[in-house]
Every structure is written in structure tokens, then in C-alpha cells.
mmCIF file of C-alpha atoms in Angstrom:
data_model
loop_
_atom_site.group_PDB
_atom_site.id
_atom_site.type_symbol
_atom_site.label_atom_id
_atom_site.label_comp_id
_atom_site.label_asym_id
_atom_site.label_seq_id
_atom_site.Cartn_x
_atom_site.Cartn_y
_atom_site.Cartn_z
ATOM 1 C CA UNK A 152 -10.453 139.683 102.768
ATOM 2 C CA UNK A 153 -7.176 141.164 103.983
ATOM 3 C CA UNK A 154 -5.937 137.657 104.690
ATOM 4 C CA UNK A 155 -5.527 137.072 100.967
ATOM 5 C CA UNK A 156 -2.217 138.827 100.813
ATOM 6 C CA UNK A 157 -0.686 137.079 103.783
ATOM 7 C CA UNK A 158 -1.189 133.518 102.722
ATOM 8 C CA UNK A 159 1.719 133.631 100.301
ATOM 9 C CA UNK A 160 4.024 133.008 103.243
ATOM 10 C CA UNK A 161 1.946 130.284 104.775
ATOM 11 C CA UNK A 162 3.415 126.937 104.089
ATOM 12 C CA UNK A 163 3.353 124.872 107.245
ATOM 13 C CA UNK A 164 0.864 122.448 108.681
ATOM 14 C CA UNK A 165 0.220 122.519 112.407
ATOM 15 C CA UNK A 166 -1.265 119.644 114.418
ATOM 16 C CA UNK A 167 -3.053 119.316 117.734
ATOM 17 C CA UNK A 168 -3.563 115.651 118.319
ATOM 18 C CA UNK A 169 -2.965 112.511 120.307
ATOM 19 C CA UNK A 170 0.351 110.785 120.278
ATOM 20 C CA UNK A 171 -0.365 108.262 117.553
ATOM 21 C CA UNK A 172 -1.739 110.751 115.070
ATOM 22 C CA UNK A 173 1.143 113.115 115.719
ATOM 23 C CA UNK A 174 3.731 110.385 115.313
ATOM 24 C CA UNK A 175 2.307 109.350 112.004
ATOM 25 C CA UNK A 176 2.060 112.881 110.692
ATOM 26 C CA UNK A 177 5.517 113.775 111.881
ATOM 27 C CA UNK A 178 6.782 110.673 110.143
ATOM 28 C CA UNK A 179 5.394 112.069 106.920
ATOM 29 C CA UNK A 180 7.467 115.173 107.529
ATOM 30 C CA UNK A 181 5.339 118.052 108.721
ATOM 31 C CA UNK A 182 7.181 118.641 111.975
ATOM 32 C CA UNK A 183 8.889 121.981 112.253
ATOM 33 C CA UNK A 184 10.683 123.898 114.957
ATOM 34 C CA UNK A 185 11.155 127.566 114.275
ATOM 35 C CA UNK A 186 13.851 129.932 115.499
ATOM 36 C CA UNK A 187 12.060 130.562 118.775
ATOM 37 C CA UNK A 188 12.075 126.847 119.488
ATOM 38 C CA UNK A 189 8.359 126.745 118.899
ATOM 39 C CA UNK A 190 7.032 123.501 117.551
ATOM 40 C CA UNK A 191 4.138 123.329 115.190
ATOM 41 C CA UNK A 192 2.514 120.412 116.948
ATOM 42 C CA UNK A 193 0.967 119.774 120.330
ATOM 43 C CA UNK A 194 0.585 116.315 121.789
ATOM 44 C CA UNK A 195 -2.597 115.979 123.778
ATOM 45 C CA UNK A 196 -3.263 113.115 126.157
ATOM 46 C CA UNK A 197 -5.811 112.490 128.855
ATOM 47 C CA UNK A 198 -3.873 114.639 131.310
ATOM 48 C CA UNK A 199 -3.666 117.761 129.179
ATOM 49 C CA UNK A 200 -5.596 120.759 130.432
ATOM 50 C CA UNK A 201 -8.251 122.299 128.277
ATOM 51 C CA UNK A 202 -6.626 125.683 128.753
ATOM 52 C CA UNK A 203 -3.404 124.325 127.278
ATOM 53 C CA UNK A 204 -5.292 123.092 124.261
ATOM 54 C CA UNK A 205 -7.062 126.422 123.884
ATOM 55 C CA UNK A 206 -3.789 128.320 124.206
ATOM 56 C CA UNK A 207 -2.155 126.186 121.543
ATOM 57 C CA UNK A 208 -5.168 126.637 119.280
ATOM 58 C CA UNK A 209 -4.950 130.407 119.653
ATOM 59 C CA UNK A 210 -1.225 130.352 119.038
ATOM 60 C CA UNK A 211 -1.418 128.269 115.893
ATOM 61 C CA UNK A 212 -4.226 130.292 114.425
ATOM 62 C CA UNK A 213 -2.351 133.514 115.018
ATOM 63 C CA UNK A 214 0.922 132.367 113.499
ATOM 64 C CA UNK A 215 1.521 133.758 110.062
ATOM 65 C CA UNK A 216 3.299 130.741 108.652
ATOM 66 C CA UNK A 217 0.644 128.124 109.328
ATOM 67 C CA UNK A 218 -1.579 127.302 106.393
ATOM 68 C CA UNK A 219 -3.497 124.309 107.708
ATOM 69 C CA UNK A 220 -4.311 123.339 111.271
ATOM 70 C CA UNK A 221 -5.142 119.687 111.852
ATOM 71 C CA UNK A 222 -6.950 118.680 114.991
ATOM 72 C CA UNK A 223 -8.262 115.345 116.159
ATOM 73 C CA UNK A 224 -11.991 115.324 116.354
ATOM 74 C CA UNK A 225 -12.204 114.174 119.957
ATOM 75 C CA UNK A 226 -9.897 117.000 120.991
ATOM 76 C CA UNK A 227 -11.946 119.463 118.971
ATOM 77 C CA UNK A 228 -14.928 118.289 121.005
ATOM 78 C CA UNK A 229 -13.182 119.480 124.164
ATOM 79 C CA UNK A 230 -12.836 123.009 122.833
ATOM 80 C CA UNK A 231 -15.980 122.885 120.697
ATOM 81 C CA UNK A 232 -17.173 126.441 121.496
ATOM 82 C CA UNK A 233 -13.827 127.945 120.433
ATOM 83 C CA UNK A 234 -13.757 125.814 117.316
ATOM 84 C CA UNK A 235 -17.326 126.727 116.389
ATOM 85 C CA UNK A 236 -16.534 130.409 116.744
ATOM 86 C CA UNK A 237 -13.574 130.104 114.382
ATOM 87 C CA UNK A 238 -14.452 131.936 111.197
ATOM 88 C CA UNK A 239 -11.090 132.835 109.658
ATOM 89 C CA UNK A 240 -10.171 131.638 106.208
ATOM 90 C CA UNK A 241 -6.535 131.124 107.229
ATOM 91 C CA UNK A 242 -5.323 128.860 108.601
ATOM 92 C CA UNK A 243 -7.800 126.278 107.433
ATOM 93 C CA UNK A 244 -9.094 124.134 110.249
ATOM 94 C CA UNK A 245 -9.488 120.422 109.542
ATOM 95 C CA UNK A 246 -10.887 117.871 111.913
ATOM 96 C CA UNK A 247 -9.329 114.462 111.500
ATOM 97 C CA UNK A 248 -10.250 111.172 113.124
ATOM 98 C CA UNK A 249 -7.948 109.362 115.485
ATOM 99 C CA UNK A 250 -7.222 105.719 116.043
ATOM 100 C CA UNK A 251 -9.801 105.398 118.776
ATOM 101 C CA UNK A 252 -12.418 107.795 117.461
ATOM 102 C CA UNK A 253 -13.747 107.368 113.977
ATOM 103 C CA UNK A 254 -14.715 110.375 111.901
ATOM 104 C CA UNK A 255 -18.134 111.694 112.673
ATOM 105 C CA UNK A 256 -19.400 114.164 110.088
ATOM 106 C CA UNK A 257 -22.170 115.278 112.419
ATOM 107 C CA UNK A 258 -19.731 116.904 114.777
ATOM 108 C CA UNK A 259 -17.568 118.695 112.259
ATOM 109 C CA UNK A 260 -17.992 122.442 112.753
ATOM 110 C CA UNK A 261 -17.531 123.339 109.097
ATOM 111 C CA UNK A 262 -20.028 120.765 107.922
ATOM 112 C CA UNK A 263 -22.426 121.961 110.575
ATOM 113 C CA UNK A 264 -22.272 125.439 109.132
ATOM 114 C CA UNK A 265 -22.720 124.073 105.650
ATOM 115 C CA UNK A 266 -25.808 122.115 106.640
ATOM 116 C CA UNK A 267 -27.229 125.110 108.419
ATOM 117 C CA UNK A 268 -26.876 127.171 105.259
ATOM 118 C CA UNK A 269 -28.601 124.653 103.090
ATOM 119 C CA UNK A 270 -30.938 122.947 105.475
ATOM 120 C CA UNK A 271 -29.899 119.527 104.305
ATOM 121 C CA UNK B 914 -38.292 152.522 103.626
ATOM 122 C CA UNK B 915 -41.889 153.225 102.623
ATOM 123 C CA UNK B 916 -43.053 154.387 99.211
ATOM 124 C CA UNK B 917 -42.777 158.134 98.846
ATOM 125 C CA UNK B 918 -39.877 158.149 101.205
ATOM 126 C CA UNK B 919 -36.611 160.012 101.408
ATOM 127 C CA UNK B 920 -35.151 161.638 98.375
ATOM 128 C CA UNK B 921 -31.955 163.476 97.708
ATOM 129 C CA UNK B 922 -31.711 167.146 98.424
ATOM 130 C CA UNK B 923 -31.297 168.754 95.022
ATOM 131 C CA UNK B 924 -32.294 171.926 93.317
ATOM 132 C CA UNK B 925 -35.093 171.127 90.875
ATOM 133 C CA UNK B 926 -33.583 171.942 87.511
ATOM 134 C CA UNK B 927 -33.649 170.146 84.190
ATOM 135 C CA UNK B 928 -29.942 169.403 84.470
ATOM 136 C CA UNK B 929 -30.515 167.779 87.846
ATOM 137 C CA UNK B 930 -33.244 165.711 86.260
ATOM 138 C CA UNK B 931 -30.944 164.441 83.525
ATOM 139 C CA UNK B 932 -28.293 163.632 86.110
ATOM 140 C CA UNK B 933 -30.735 161.691 88.235
ATOM 141 C CA UNK B 934 -31.966 159.717 85.266
ATOM 142 C CA UNK B 935 -28.413 158.766 84.326
ATOM 143 C CA UNK B 936 -27.684 157.668 87.867
ATOM 144 C CA UNK B 937 -30.839 155.624 88.010
ATOM 145 C CA UNK B 938 -29.833 153.845 84.833
ATOM 146 C CA UNK B 939 -26.378 153.216 86.304
ATOM 147 C CA UNK B 940 -27.860 151.838 89.508
ATOM 148 C CA UNK B 941 -30.135 149.475 87.601
ATOM 149 C CA UNK B 942 -27.273 148.155 85.478
ATOM 150 C CA UNK B 943 -25.133 147.712 88.583
ATOM 151 C CA UNK B 944 -27.928 145.856 90.292
ATOM 152 C CA UNK B 945 -28.395 143.336 87.505
ATOM 153 C CA UNK B 946 -24.633 142.771 87.173
ATOM 154 C CA UNK B 947 -24.228 142.153 90.891
ATOM 155 C CA UNK B 948 -27.202 139.807 90.915
ATOM 156 C CA UNK B 949 -25.586 137.830 88.103
ATOM 157 C CA UNK B 950 -22.292 137.695 89.963
ATOM 158 C CA UNK B 951 -24.039 136.501 93.065
ATOM 159 C CA UNK B 952 -25.842 133.756 91.173
ATOM 160 C CA UNK B 953 -22.638 132.576 89.493
ATOM 161 C CA UNK B 954 -20.859 132.475 92.843
ATOM 162 C CA UNK B 955 -23.723 130.600 94.476
ATOM 163 C CA UNK B 956 -23.583 127.924 91.779
ATOM 164 C CA UNK B 957 -19.852 127.548 92.271
ATOM 165 C CA UNK B 958 -20.445 127.454 96.017
ATOM 166 C CA UNK B 959 -22.872 124.575 95.812
ATOM 167 C CA UNK B 960 -20.490 122.595 93.627
ATOM 168 C CA UNK B 961 -17.688 123.088 96.136
ATOM 169 C CA UNK B 962 -20.017 122.174 98.950
ATOM 170 C CA UNK B 963 -20.717 118.804 97.460
ATOM 171 C CA UNK B 964 -17.011 118.210 96.919
ATOM 172 C CA UNK B 965 -16.230 119.197 100.497
ATOM 173 C CA UNK B 966 -18.729 116.715 101.831
ATOM 174 C CA UNK B 967 -17.309 113.903 99.714
ATOM 175 C CA UNK B 968 -13.721 114.802 100.519
ATOM 176 C CA UNK B 969 -14.370 114.797 104.239
ATOM 177 C CA UNK B 970 -15.776 111.326 104.159
ATOM 178 C CA UNK B 971 -12.905 110.111 102.027
ATOM 179 C CA UNK B 972 -10.496 111.657 104.468
ATOM 180 C CA UNK B 973 -12.085 109.727 107.293
ATOM 181 C CA UNK B 974 -11.379 106.470 105.486
ATOM 182 C CA UNK B 975 -7.874 107.453 104.486
ATOM 183 C CA UNK B 976 -6.881 108.410 108.008
ATOM 184 C CA UNK B 977 -8.227 105.127 109.243
ATOM 185 C CA UNK B 978 -5.903 103.296 106.866
ATOM 186 C CA UNK B 979 -3.003 105.408 108.003
ATOM 187 C CA UNK B 980 -3.690 104.566 111.643
ATOM 188 C CA UNK B 981 -3.638 100.870 110.791
ATOM 189 C CA UNK B 982 -0.240 101.145 109.173
ATOM 190 C CA UNK B 983 0.983 103.050 112.215
ATOM 191 C CA UNK B 984 -0.263 100.247 114.431
ATOM 192 C CA UNK B 985 1.693 97.794 112.308
ATOM 193 C CA UNK B 986 4.822 99.807 112.831
ATOM 194 C CA UNK B 987 4.361 99.914 116.575
ATOM 195 C CA UNK B 988 3.798 96.205 116.531
ATOM 196 C CA UNK B 989 6.927 95.566 114.541
ATOM 197 C CA UNK B 990 9.278 98.138 115.963
ATOM 198 C CA UNK B 991 7.932 99.245 119.266
ATOM 199 C CA UNK B 992 7.147 102.786 120.133
ATOM 200 C CA UNK B 993 8.926 105.197 117.852
ATOM 201 C CA UNK B 994 6.983 108.270 118.793
ATOM 202 C CA UNK B 995 9.704 109.743 120.988
ATOM 203 C CA UNK B 996 12.289 109.275 118.294
ATOM 204 C CA UNK B 997 10.149 110.843 115.670
ATOM 205 C CA UNK B 998 9.305 113.830 117.821
ATOM 206 C CA UNK B 999 12.921 114.491 118.600
ATOM 207 C CA UNK B 1000 13.881 114.405 114.981
ATOM 208 C CA UNK B 1001 11.321 116.935 113.796
ATOM 209 C CA UNK B 1002 13.354 120.015 113.046
ATOM 210 C CA UNK B 1003 12.526 121.305 109.608
ATOM 211 C CA UNK B 1004 9.325 120.467 107.835
ATOM 212 C CA UNK B 1005 9.929 118.529 104.639
ATOM 213 C CA UNK B 1006 6.265 118.428 103.806
ATOM 214 C CA UNK B 1007 4.933 121.875 103.119
ATOM 215 C CA UNK B 1008 2.210 123.543 101.114
ATOM 216 C CA UNK B 1009 2.346 126.223 98.497
ATOM 217 C CA UNK B 1010 -0.542 128.555 97.996
ATOM 218 C CA UNK B 1011 -1.681 129.668 94.567
ATOM 219 C CA UNK B 1012 -4.563 131.902 93.629
ATOM 220 C CA UNK B 1013 -7.347 131.166 91.210
ATOM 221 C CA UNK B 1014 -9.714 133.718 89.815
ATOM 222 C CA UNK B 1015 -13.296 132.505 90.005
ATOM 223 C CA UNK B 1016 -15.785 135.011 88.579
ATOM 224 C CA UNK B 1017 -13.890 137.885 90.086
ATOM 225 C CA UNK B 1018 -12.969 136.290 93.386
ATOM 226 C CA UNK B 1019 -9.404 135.273 94.128
ATOM 227 C CA UNK B 1020 -9.587 131.846 95.691
ATOM 228 C CA UNK B 1021 -6.504 130.194 97.160
ATOM 229 C CA UNK B 1022 -5.528 126.641 96.374
ATOM 230 C CA UNK B 1023 -2.953 124.594 98.262
ATOM 231 C CA UNK B 1024 -0.458 122.311 96.636
ATOM 232 C CA UNK B 1025 1.865 119.900 98.298
ATOM 233 C CA UNK B 1026 5.391 121.180 98.292
ATOM 234 C CA UNK B 1027 8.066 118.696 99.210
ATOM 235 C CA UNK B 1028 11.098 120.439 100.534
ATOM 236 C CA UNK B 1029 14.262 118.405 100.545
ATOM 237 C CA UNK B 1030 15.424 118.204 104.054
ATOM 238 C CA UNK B 1031 16.545 116.072 106.876
ATOM 239 C CA UNK B 1032 14.707 112.890 106.195
ATOM 240 C CA UNK B 1033 14.671 110.682 109.194
ATOM 241 C CA UNK B 1034 17.636 108.715 110.147
ATOM 242 C CA UNK B 1035 16.038 105.389 110.277
ATOM 243 C CA UNK B 1036 18.810 104.151 112.461
ATOM 244 C CA UNK B 1037 17.715 102.784 115.768
ATOM 245 C CA UNK B 1038 14.582 101.357 114.266
ATOM 246 C CA UNK B 1039 15.852 97.863 113.719
ATOM 247 C CA UNK B 1040 13.722 95.382 111.934
ATOM 248 C CA UNK B 1041 10.803 97.600 111.390
ATOM 249 C CA UNK B 1042 12.549 99.783 108.797
ATOM 250 C CA UNK B 1043 10.353 98.692 105.947
ATOM 251 C CA UNK B 1044 7.166 99.093 107.943
ATOM 252 C CA UNK B 1045 8.237 102.541 108.926
ATOM 253 C CA UNK B 1046 8.837 103.519 105.330
ATOM 254 C CA UNK B 1047 5.481 102.134 104.347
ATOM 255 C CA UNK B 1048 3.721 103.976 107.138
ATOM 256 C CA UNK B 1049 5.496 107.120 106.050
ATOM 257 C CA UNK B 1050 4.137 106.761 102.537
ATOM 258 C CA UNK B 1051 0.629 106.032 103.707
ATOM 259 C CA UNK B 1052 0.662 109.099 105.880
ATOM 260 C CA UNK B 1053 2.074 111.185 103.038
ATOM 261 C CA UNK B 1054 -0.820 110.056 100.837
ATOM 262 C CA UNK B 1055 -3.245 110.864 103.622
ATOM 263 C CA UNK B 1056 -1.721 114.309 103.921
ATOM 264 C CA UNK B 1057 -2.203 114.932 100.227
ATOM 265 C CA UNK B 1058 -5.898 114.223 100.605
ATOM 266 C CA UNK B 1059 -5.945 116.520 103.617
ATOM 267 C CA UNK B 1060 -4.293 119.311 101.661
ATOM 268 C CA UNK B 1061 -6.879 119.022 98.903
ATOM 269 C CA UNK B 1062 -9.604 119.114 101.466
ATOM 270 C CA UNK B 1063 -8.057 122.198 103.043
ATOM 271 C CA UNK B 1064 -8.054 123.987 99.680
ATOM 272 C CA UNK B 1065 -11.714 123.192 99.188
ATOM 273 C CA UNK B 1066 -12.580 124.320 102.659
ATOM 274 C CA UNK B 1067 -10.760 127.635 102.340
ATOM 275 C CA UNK B 1068 -12.399 128.306 98.998
ATOM 276 C CA UNK B 1069 -15.694 127.495 100.601
ATOM 277 C CA UNK B 1070 -15.212 129.918 103.506
ATOM 278 C CA UNK B 1071 -14.036 132.773 101.304
ATOM 279 C CA UNK B 1072 -16.848 132.263 98.792
ATOM 280 C CA UNK B 1073 -19.343 132.302 101.619
ATOM 281 C CA UNK B 1074 -18.105 135.702 102.762
ATOM 282 C CA UNK B 1075 -18.074 137.127 99.266
ATOM 283 C CA UNK B 1076 -21.577 135.886 98.517
ATOM 284 C CA UNK B 1077 -22.845 137.482 101.698
ATOM 285 C CA UNK B 1078 -21.197 140.809 100.863
ATOM 286 C CA UNK B 1079 -22.512 140.778 97.288
ATOM 287 C CA UNK B 1080 -25.986 139.951 98.520
ATOM 288 C CA UNK B 1081 -25.851 142.882 100.888
ATOM 289 C CA UNK B 1082 -24.890 145.198 98.035
ATOM 290 C CA UNK B 1083 -27.653 143.879 95.797
ATOM 291 C CA UNK B 1084 -30.214 144.416 98.512
ATOM 292 C CA UNK B 1085 -28.886 147.868 99.307
ATOM 293 C CA UNK B 1086 -29.211 148.958 95.701
ATOM 294 C CA UNK B 1087 -32.619 147.412 95.326
ATOM 295 C CA UNK B 1088 -34.205 148.701 98.508
ATOM 296 C CA UNK B 1089 -32.391 151.926 99.241
ATOM 297 C CA UNK B 1090 -30.611 153.503 96.295
ATOM 298 C CA UNK B 1091 -33.131 152.921 93.522
ATOM 299 C CA UNK B 1092 -36.198 154.074 95.514
ATOM 300 C CA UNK B 1093 -34.310 157.206 96.574
ATOM 301 C CA UNK B 1094 -33.391 158.062 93.014
ATOM 302 C CA UNK B 1095 -36.937 157.394 91.816
ATOM 303 C CA UNK B 1096 -38.368 159.634 94.532
ATOM 304 C CA UNK B 1097 -35.908 162.383 93.625
ATOM 305 C CA UNK B 1098 -36.878 162.147 89.966
ATOM 306 C CA UNK B 1099 -40.566 162.313 90.790
ATOM 307 C CA UNK B 1100 -39.976 165.326 92.997
ATOM 308 C CA UNK B 1101 -37.977 167.159 90.322
ATOM 309 C CA UNK B 1102 -40.595 166.431 87.677
ATOM 310 C CA UNK B 1103 -43.387 167.697 89.894
ATOM 311 C CA UNK B 1104 -41.435 170.829 90.747
ATOM 312 C CA UNK B 1105 -40.669 171.504 87.078
ATOM 313 C CA UNK B 1106 -44.327 170.998 86.161
ATOM 314 C CA UNK B 1107 -45.388 173.414 88.819
ATOM 315 C CA UNK B 1108 -42.837 175.975 87.650
ATOM 316 C CA UNK B 1109 -44.185 175.548 84.118
ATOM 317 C CA UNK B 1110 -47.704 176.098 85.351
ATOM 318 C CA UNK B 1111 -46.640 179.205 87.215
ATOM 319 C CA UNK B 1112 -44.848 180.493 84.117
ATOM 320 C CA UNK B 1113 -47.873 179.804 82.021
ATOM 321 C CA UNK B 1114 -50.158 181.495 84.502
ATOM 322 C CA UNK B 1115 -47.869 184.501 84.745
ATOM 323 C CA UNK B 1116 -47.685 184.732 80.984
ATOM 324 C CA UNK B 1117 -51.423 184.594 80.648
ATOM 325 C CA UNK B 1118 -51.839 187.273 83.297
ATOM 326 C CA UNK B 1119 -49.347 189.560 81.613
ATOM 327 C CA UNK B 1120 -50.966 188.991 78.242
ATOM 328 C CA UNK B 1121 -54.335 189.731 79.746
ATOM 329 C CA UNK B 1122 -53.056 192.889 81.336
ATOM 330 C CA UNK B 1123 -51.423 193.982 78.114
ATOM 331 C CA UNK B 1124 -54.608 193.346 76.235
ATOM 332 C CA UNK B 1125 -56.627 195.289 78.741
ATOM 333 C CA UNK B 1126 -54.157 198.161 78.635
ATOM 334 C CA UNK B 1127 -54.175 198.153 74.849
ATOM 335 C CA UNK B 1128 -57.952 198.054 74.844
ATOM 336 C CA UNK B 1129 -58.076 200.909 77.378
ATOM 337 C CA UNK B 1130 -55.614 202.977 75.390
ATOM 338 C CA UNK B 1131 -57.547 202.398 72.220
ATOM 339 C CA UNK B 1132 -60.760 203.510 73.914
ATOM 340 C CA UNK B 1133 -59.210 206.664 75.267
ATOM 341 C CA UNK B 1134 -57.719 207.459 71.905
ATOM 342 C CA UNK B 1135 -61.092 206.949 70.247
ATOM 343 C CA UNK B 1136 -62.713 209.338 72.725
ATOM 344 C CA UNK B 1137 -60.029 212.002 72.329
ATOM 345 C CA UNK B 1138 -60.298 211.778 68.565
ATOM 346 C CA UNK B 1139 -64.068 212.134 68.686
ATOM 347 C CA UNK B 1140 -63.734 215.168 70.965
ATOM 348 C CA UNK B 1141 -61.236 216.771 68.656
ATOM 349 C CA UNK B 1142 -63.409 216.227 65.654
ATOM 350 C CA UNK B 1143 -66.318 217.804 67.437
ATOM 351 C CA UNK B 1144 -64.201 220.738 68.550
ATOM 352 C CA UNK B 1145 -62.861 221.330 65.098
ATOM 353 C CA UNK B 1146 -66.324 221.294 63.648
ATOM 354 C CA UNK B 1147 -67.472 223.809 66.225
ATOM 355 C CA UNK B 1148 -64.628 226.189 65.585
ATOM 356 C CA UNK B 1149 -64.811 225.990 61.833
ATOM 357 C CA UNK B 1150 -65.642 229.360 60.221
ATOM 358 C CA UNK B 1151 -69.325 229.275 59.062
ATOM 359 C CA UNK B 1152 -70.363 231.198 55.980
ATOM 360 C CA UNK B 1153 -71.992 233.814 58.226
ATOM 361 C CA UNK B 1154 -70.823 237.383 57.630
ATOM 362 C CA UNK B 1155 -71.614 238.544 61.141
ATOM 363 C CA UNK B 1156 -69.203 236.189 62.671
ATOM 364 C CA UNK B 1157 -66.507 236.383 60.106
ATOM 365 C CA UNK B 1158 -64.175 238.881 61.737
ATOM 366 C CA UNK B 1159 -64.659 237.732 65.286
ATOM 367 C CA UNK B 1160 -63.915 234.220 64.454
ATOM 368 C CA UNK B 1161 -60.922 234.768 62.280
ATOM 369 C CA UNK B 1162 -58.557 234.307 65.175
ATOM 370 C CA UNK B 1163 -60.248 231.212 66.428
ATOM 371 C CA UNK B 1164 -60.237 229.566 63.116
ATOM 372 C CA UNK B 1165 -57.343 227.324 62.323
ATOM 373 C CA UNK B 1166 -56.829 228.818 58.976
ATOM 374 C CA UNK B 1167 -53.276 228.485 57.843
ATOM 375 C CA UNK B 1168 -53.275 231.724 56.048
ATOM 376 C CA UNK B 1169 -53.991 233.692 59.184
ATOM 377 C CA UNK B 1170 -50.561 234.104 60.707
ATOM 378 C CA UNK B 1171 -51.032 236.194 63.852
#
């Protein structure tokens, strides 16, 4: 509940995704580099380590200026346990599909929780 | 907690009883209000749930479209990803958060906030300029859908927490506070009754004793009176000349003043 006060300053979107998704989203204008030269996006390809992804996830969720965190679903699969444990209200975590992997509602952690609550 | 379980530690007085009754009434009102709040929130929760489900599926489709337009760009212009990454300095697409009050809960909502900034120099992109612009718009639209979805999801998470907390309070009042107060009230009433009985008993005993004492005193008085009467009759001067002089002193005659 204490997070309510802090979200007034949150106005950025962060992305963890593959190159194509990131390019498109950056084209729309969400890319940001802050004063510490920290970007708000992480490009993940087949060579990226899982620990790097996890570290970026932690970093983005702890930043105070990030309101929404977008992550490609197939990348979320790689760090599924971390994503499933994520319970904070801010920043909001959204799983988006990528060019090669269509959106699968079964795997979405938020929807999974929803279905568990209502047994649908 | 079982039936005649714990109660509060109070001195059994009538004032304590009134206090307990007031508190019980307060607890019952609180309980019904919280239950109503919980039900209202749950209804709102289910509505949001349905919207979230729909929005997620829509988002899937929208992102798919966006990827297609991106593919077109790559086809027309070649790979622009490096260029785009280099140019990302200040976000022009941001979100603003506003708060809505929903039956007592402050829920955040995100709105798209376009900040004027360094829009991309589309130099170096050659023939694909138009495609790039189009892709940009498609992605912007996609982002708007995503922002809506994010608002719904945040509302959903916060409501979930609040419903859980309210439920806990309702249960606490129902299963802990109200039974305790009821037990305390029963205890006080039983103590007061017993004190009344003791008072009554004591009163009766004292009355009985008083009656017995009064009866005893009356009896003794009656006896003393009877004795006196007898004595007086004995010592009364008889009309007997022989005894006249001797008994003059003994008689209680007022006129004899020795």
C-alpha cells in the first residue's frame, strides 16, 4: 500500500525484449537514458545469460521512475520463477508476444493467478 | 476459539456492562459495513478481471500487427535497429498516473503522456521513410493499448490485496472480537446476578436476625413486666391492721417520704 505515494513520479516504460520488439517500441519513443547512462531497455538474444536477464529485471523493478515493464513472453519463460514470484503493484509487469512467439494466455503469470483465484 | 472461551479481564460492574454492550454494538456495525465493502470490491474486481482477460487477448493481436509493420520496414529500409537504439535519449512517450477512488480504495490509472522531444532524425533511412513513420504510428497505437492494459492490471493487483485485507478484518471481527465481547457480557451478567443473590440473602438474614432480636426483646420485656406486676401486688399494703406499720416502709405510697 505504501507504493501508492511513489507512483506519482513513475512515468517511464521499460522493456526487456528481443531486437525486433525493442526496435519497434523505441521507434514509438519509449527509449530513455538517464543521468547515470542507464538505459530503460535490455536487448536479449540467444546468447544472453539468464543471470543478465534476471539482473535487468531486478533493476527495472527497483527503479522508482518505471511505471510499466514490458517483457517478451518467451524471455519471461526463461525467468519464469522470478516472474511468478513478482507481486508488486508497481511497476506493472506486462508480457507481450514477439515476432516469432505468438501470445499464449496460458503462460501469462498474471492470468495464471487470476484463474487460480476463480477456478475458471 | 471454542464457545465459552476467552473473555476480557474486567471488573464486573454495571458500568462495565454498559460499556461492553456499546462495544458489541459497535463491533457488529463495523462487521456489516466491512462485509459490504468487501462485497462491493469483489464485484468491481470481477468486472476488471473480465476486462483484463479481453485486453490481453486484444494486445496479442495488436502486437502481431505491429510486428508485421516492423517487418515491412526492415524489408524496405534494411535494419534500422542500431540507428534507433543510438538515438534513444529522452523518452517522448511517457505515462502519467492518476488516482481514482473506488469504494474507498485509491486505484491508479495510467494515461499516455506525449512529451515533446527529440523525434527521430529520419535521415539515413532513405526510401523507407514512409514505412518507418507508419510503423512508428502502429507501435504507438499498440503502446496505447498496452498502457490501458497496464492500468487494468495494476488496479487488479491492488484490489486483490485490499480484498484480502478486508476479508481478514471481517473474519477477525466475526470469529474473535464478537465472541470475546459476548463472553465478557455473559460473565458480567452472571457476576452481577450472583452479587444480587448474595445481597438478597444477606438482607434476608439481617431481617431475620432483627426479627428474632425484636421478638426476643419483646418476650423479655413481657416477662419483666409480669414480674413487676406480681411484685407490686405482693408489696401492696393490705387492709390488715397487724401489718400496717411494718409494711409502711415497703409500700410505695407517695405520701410516705422517708
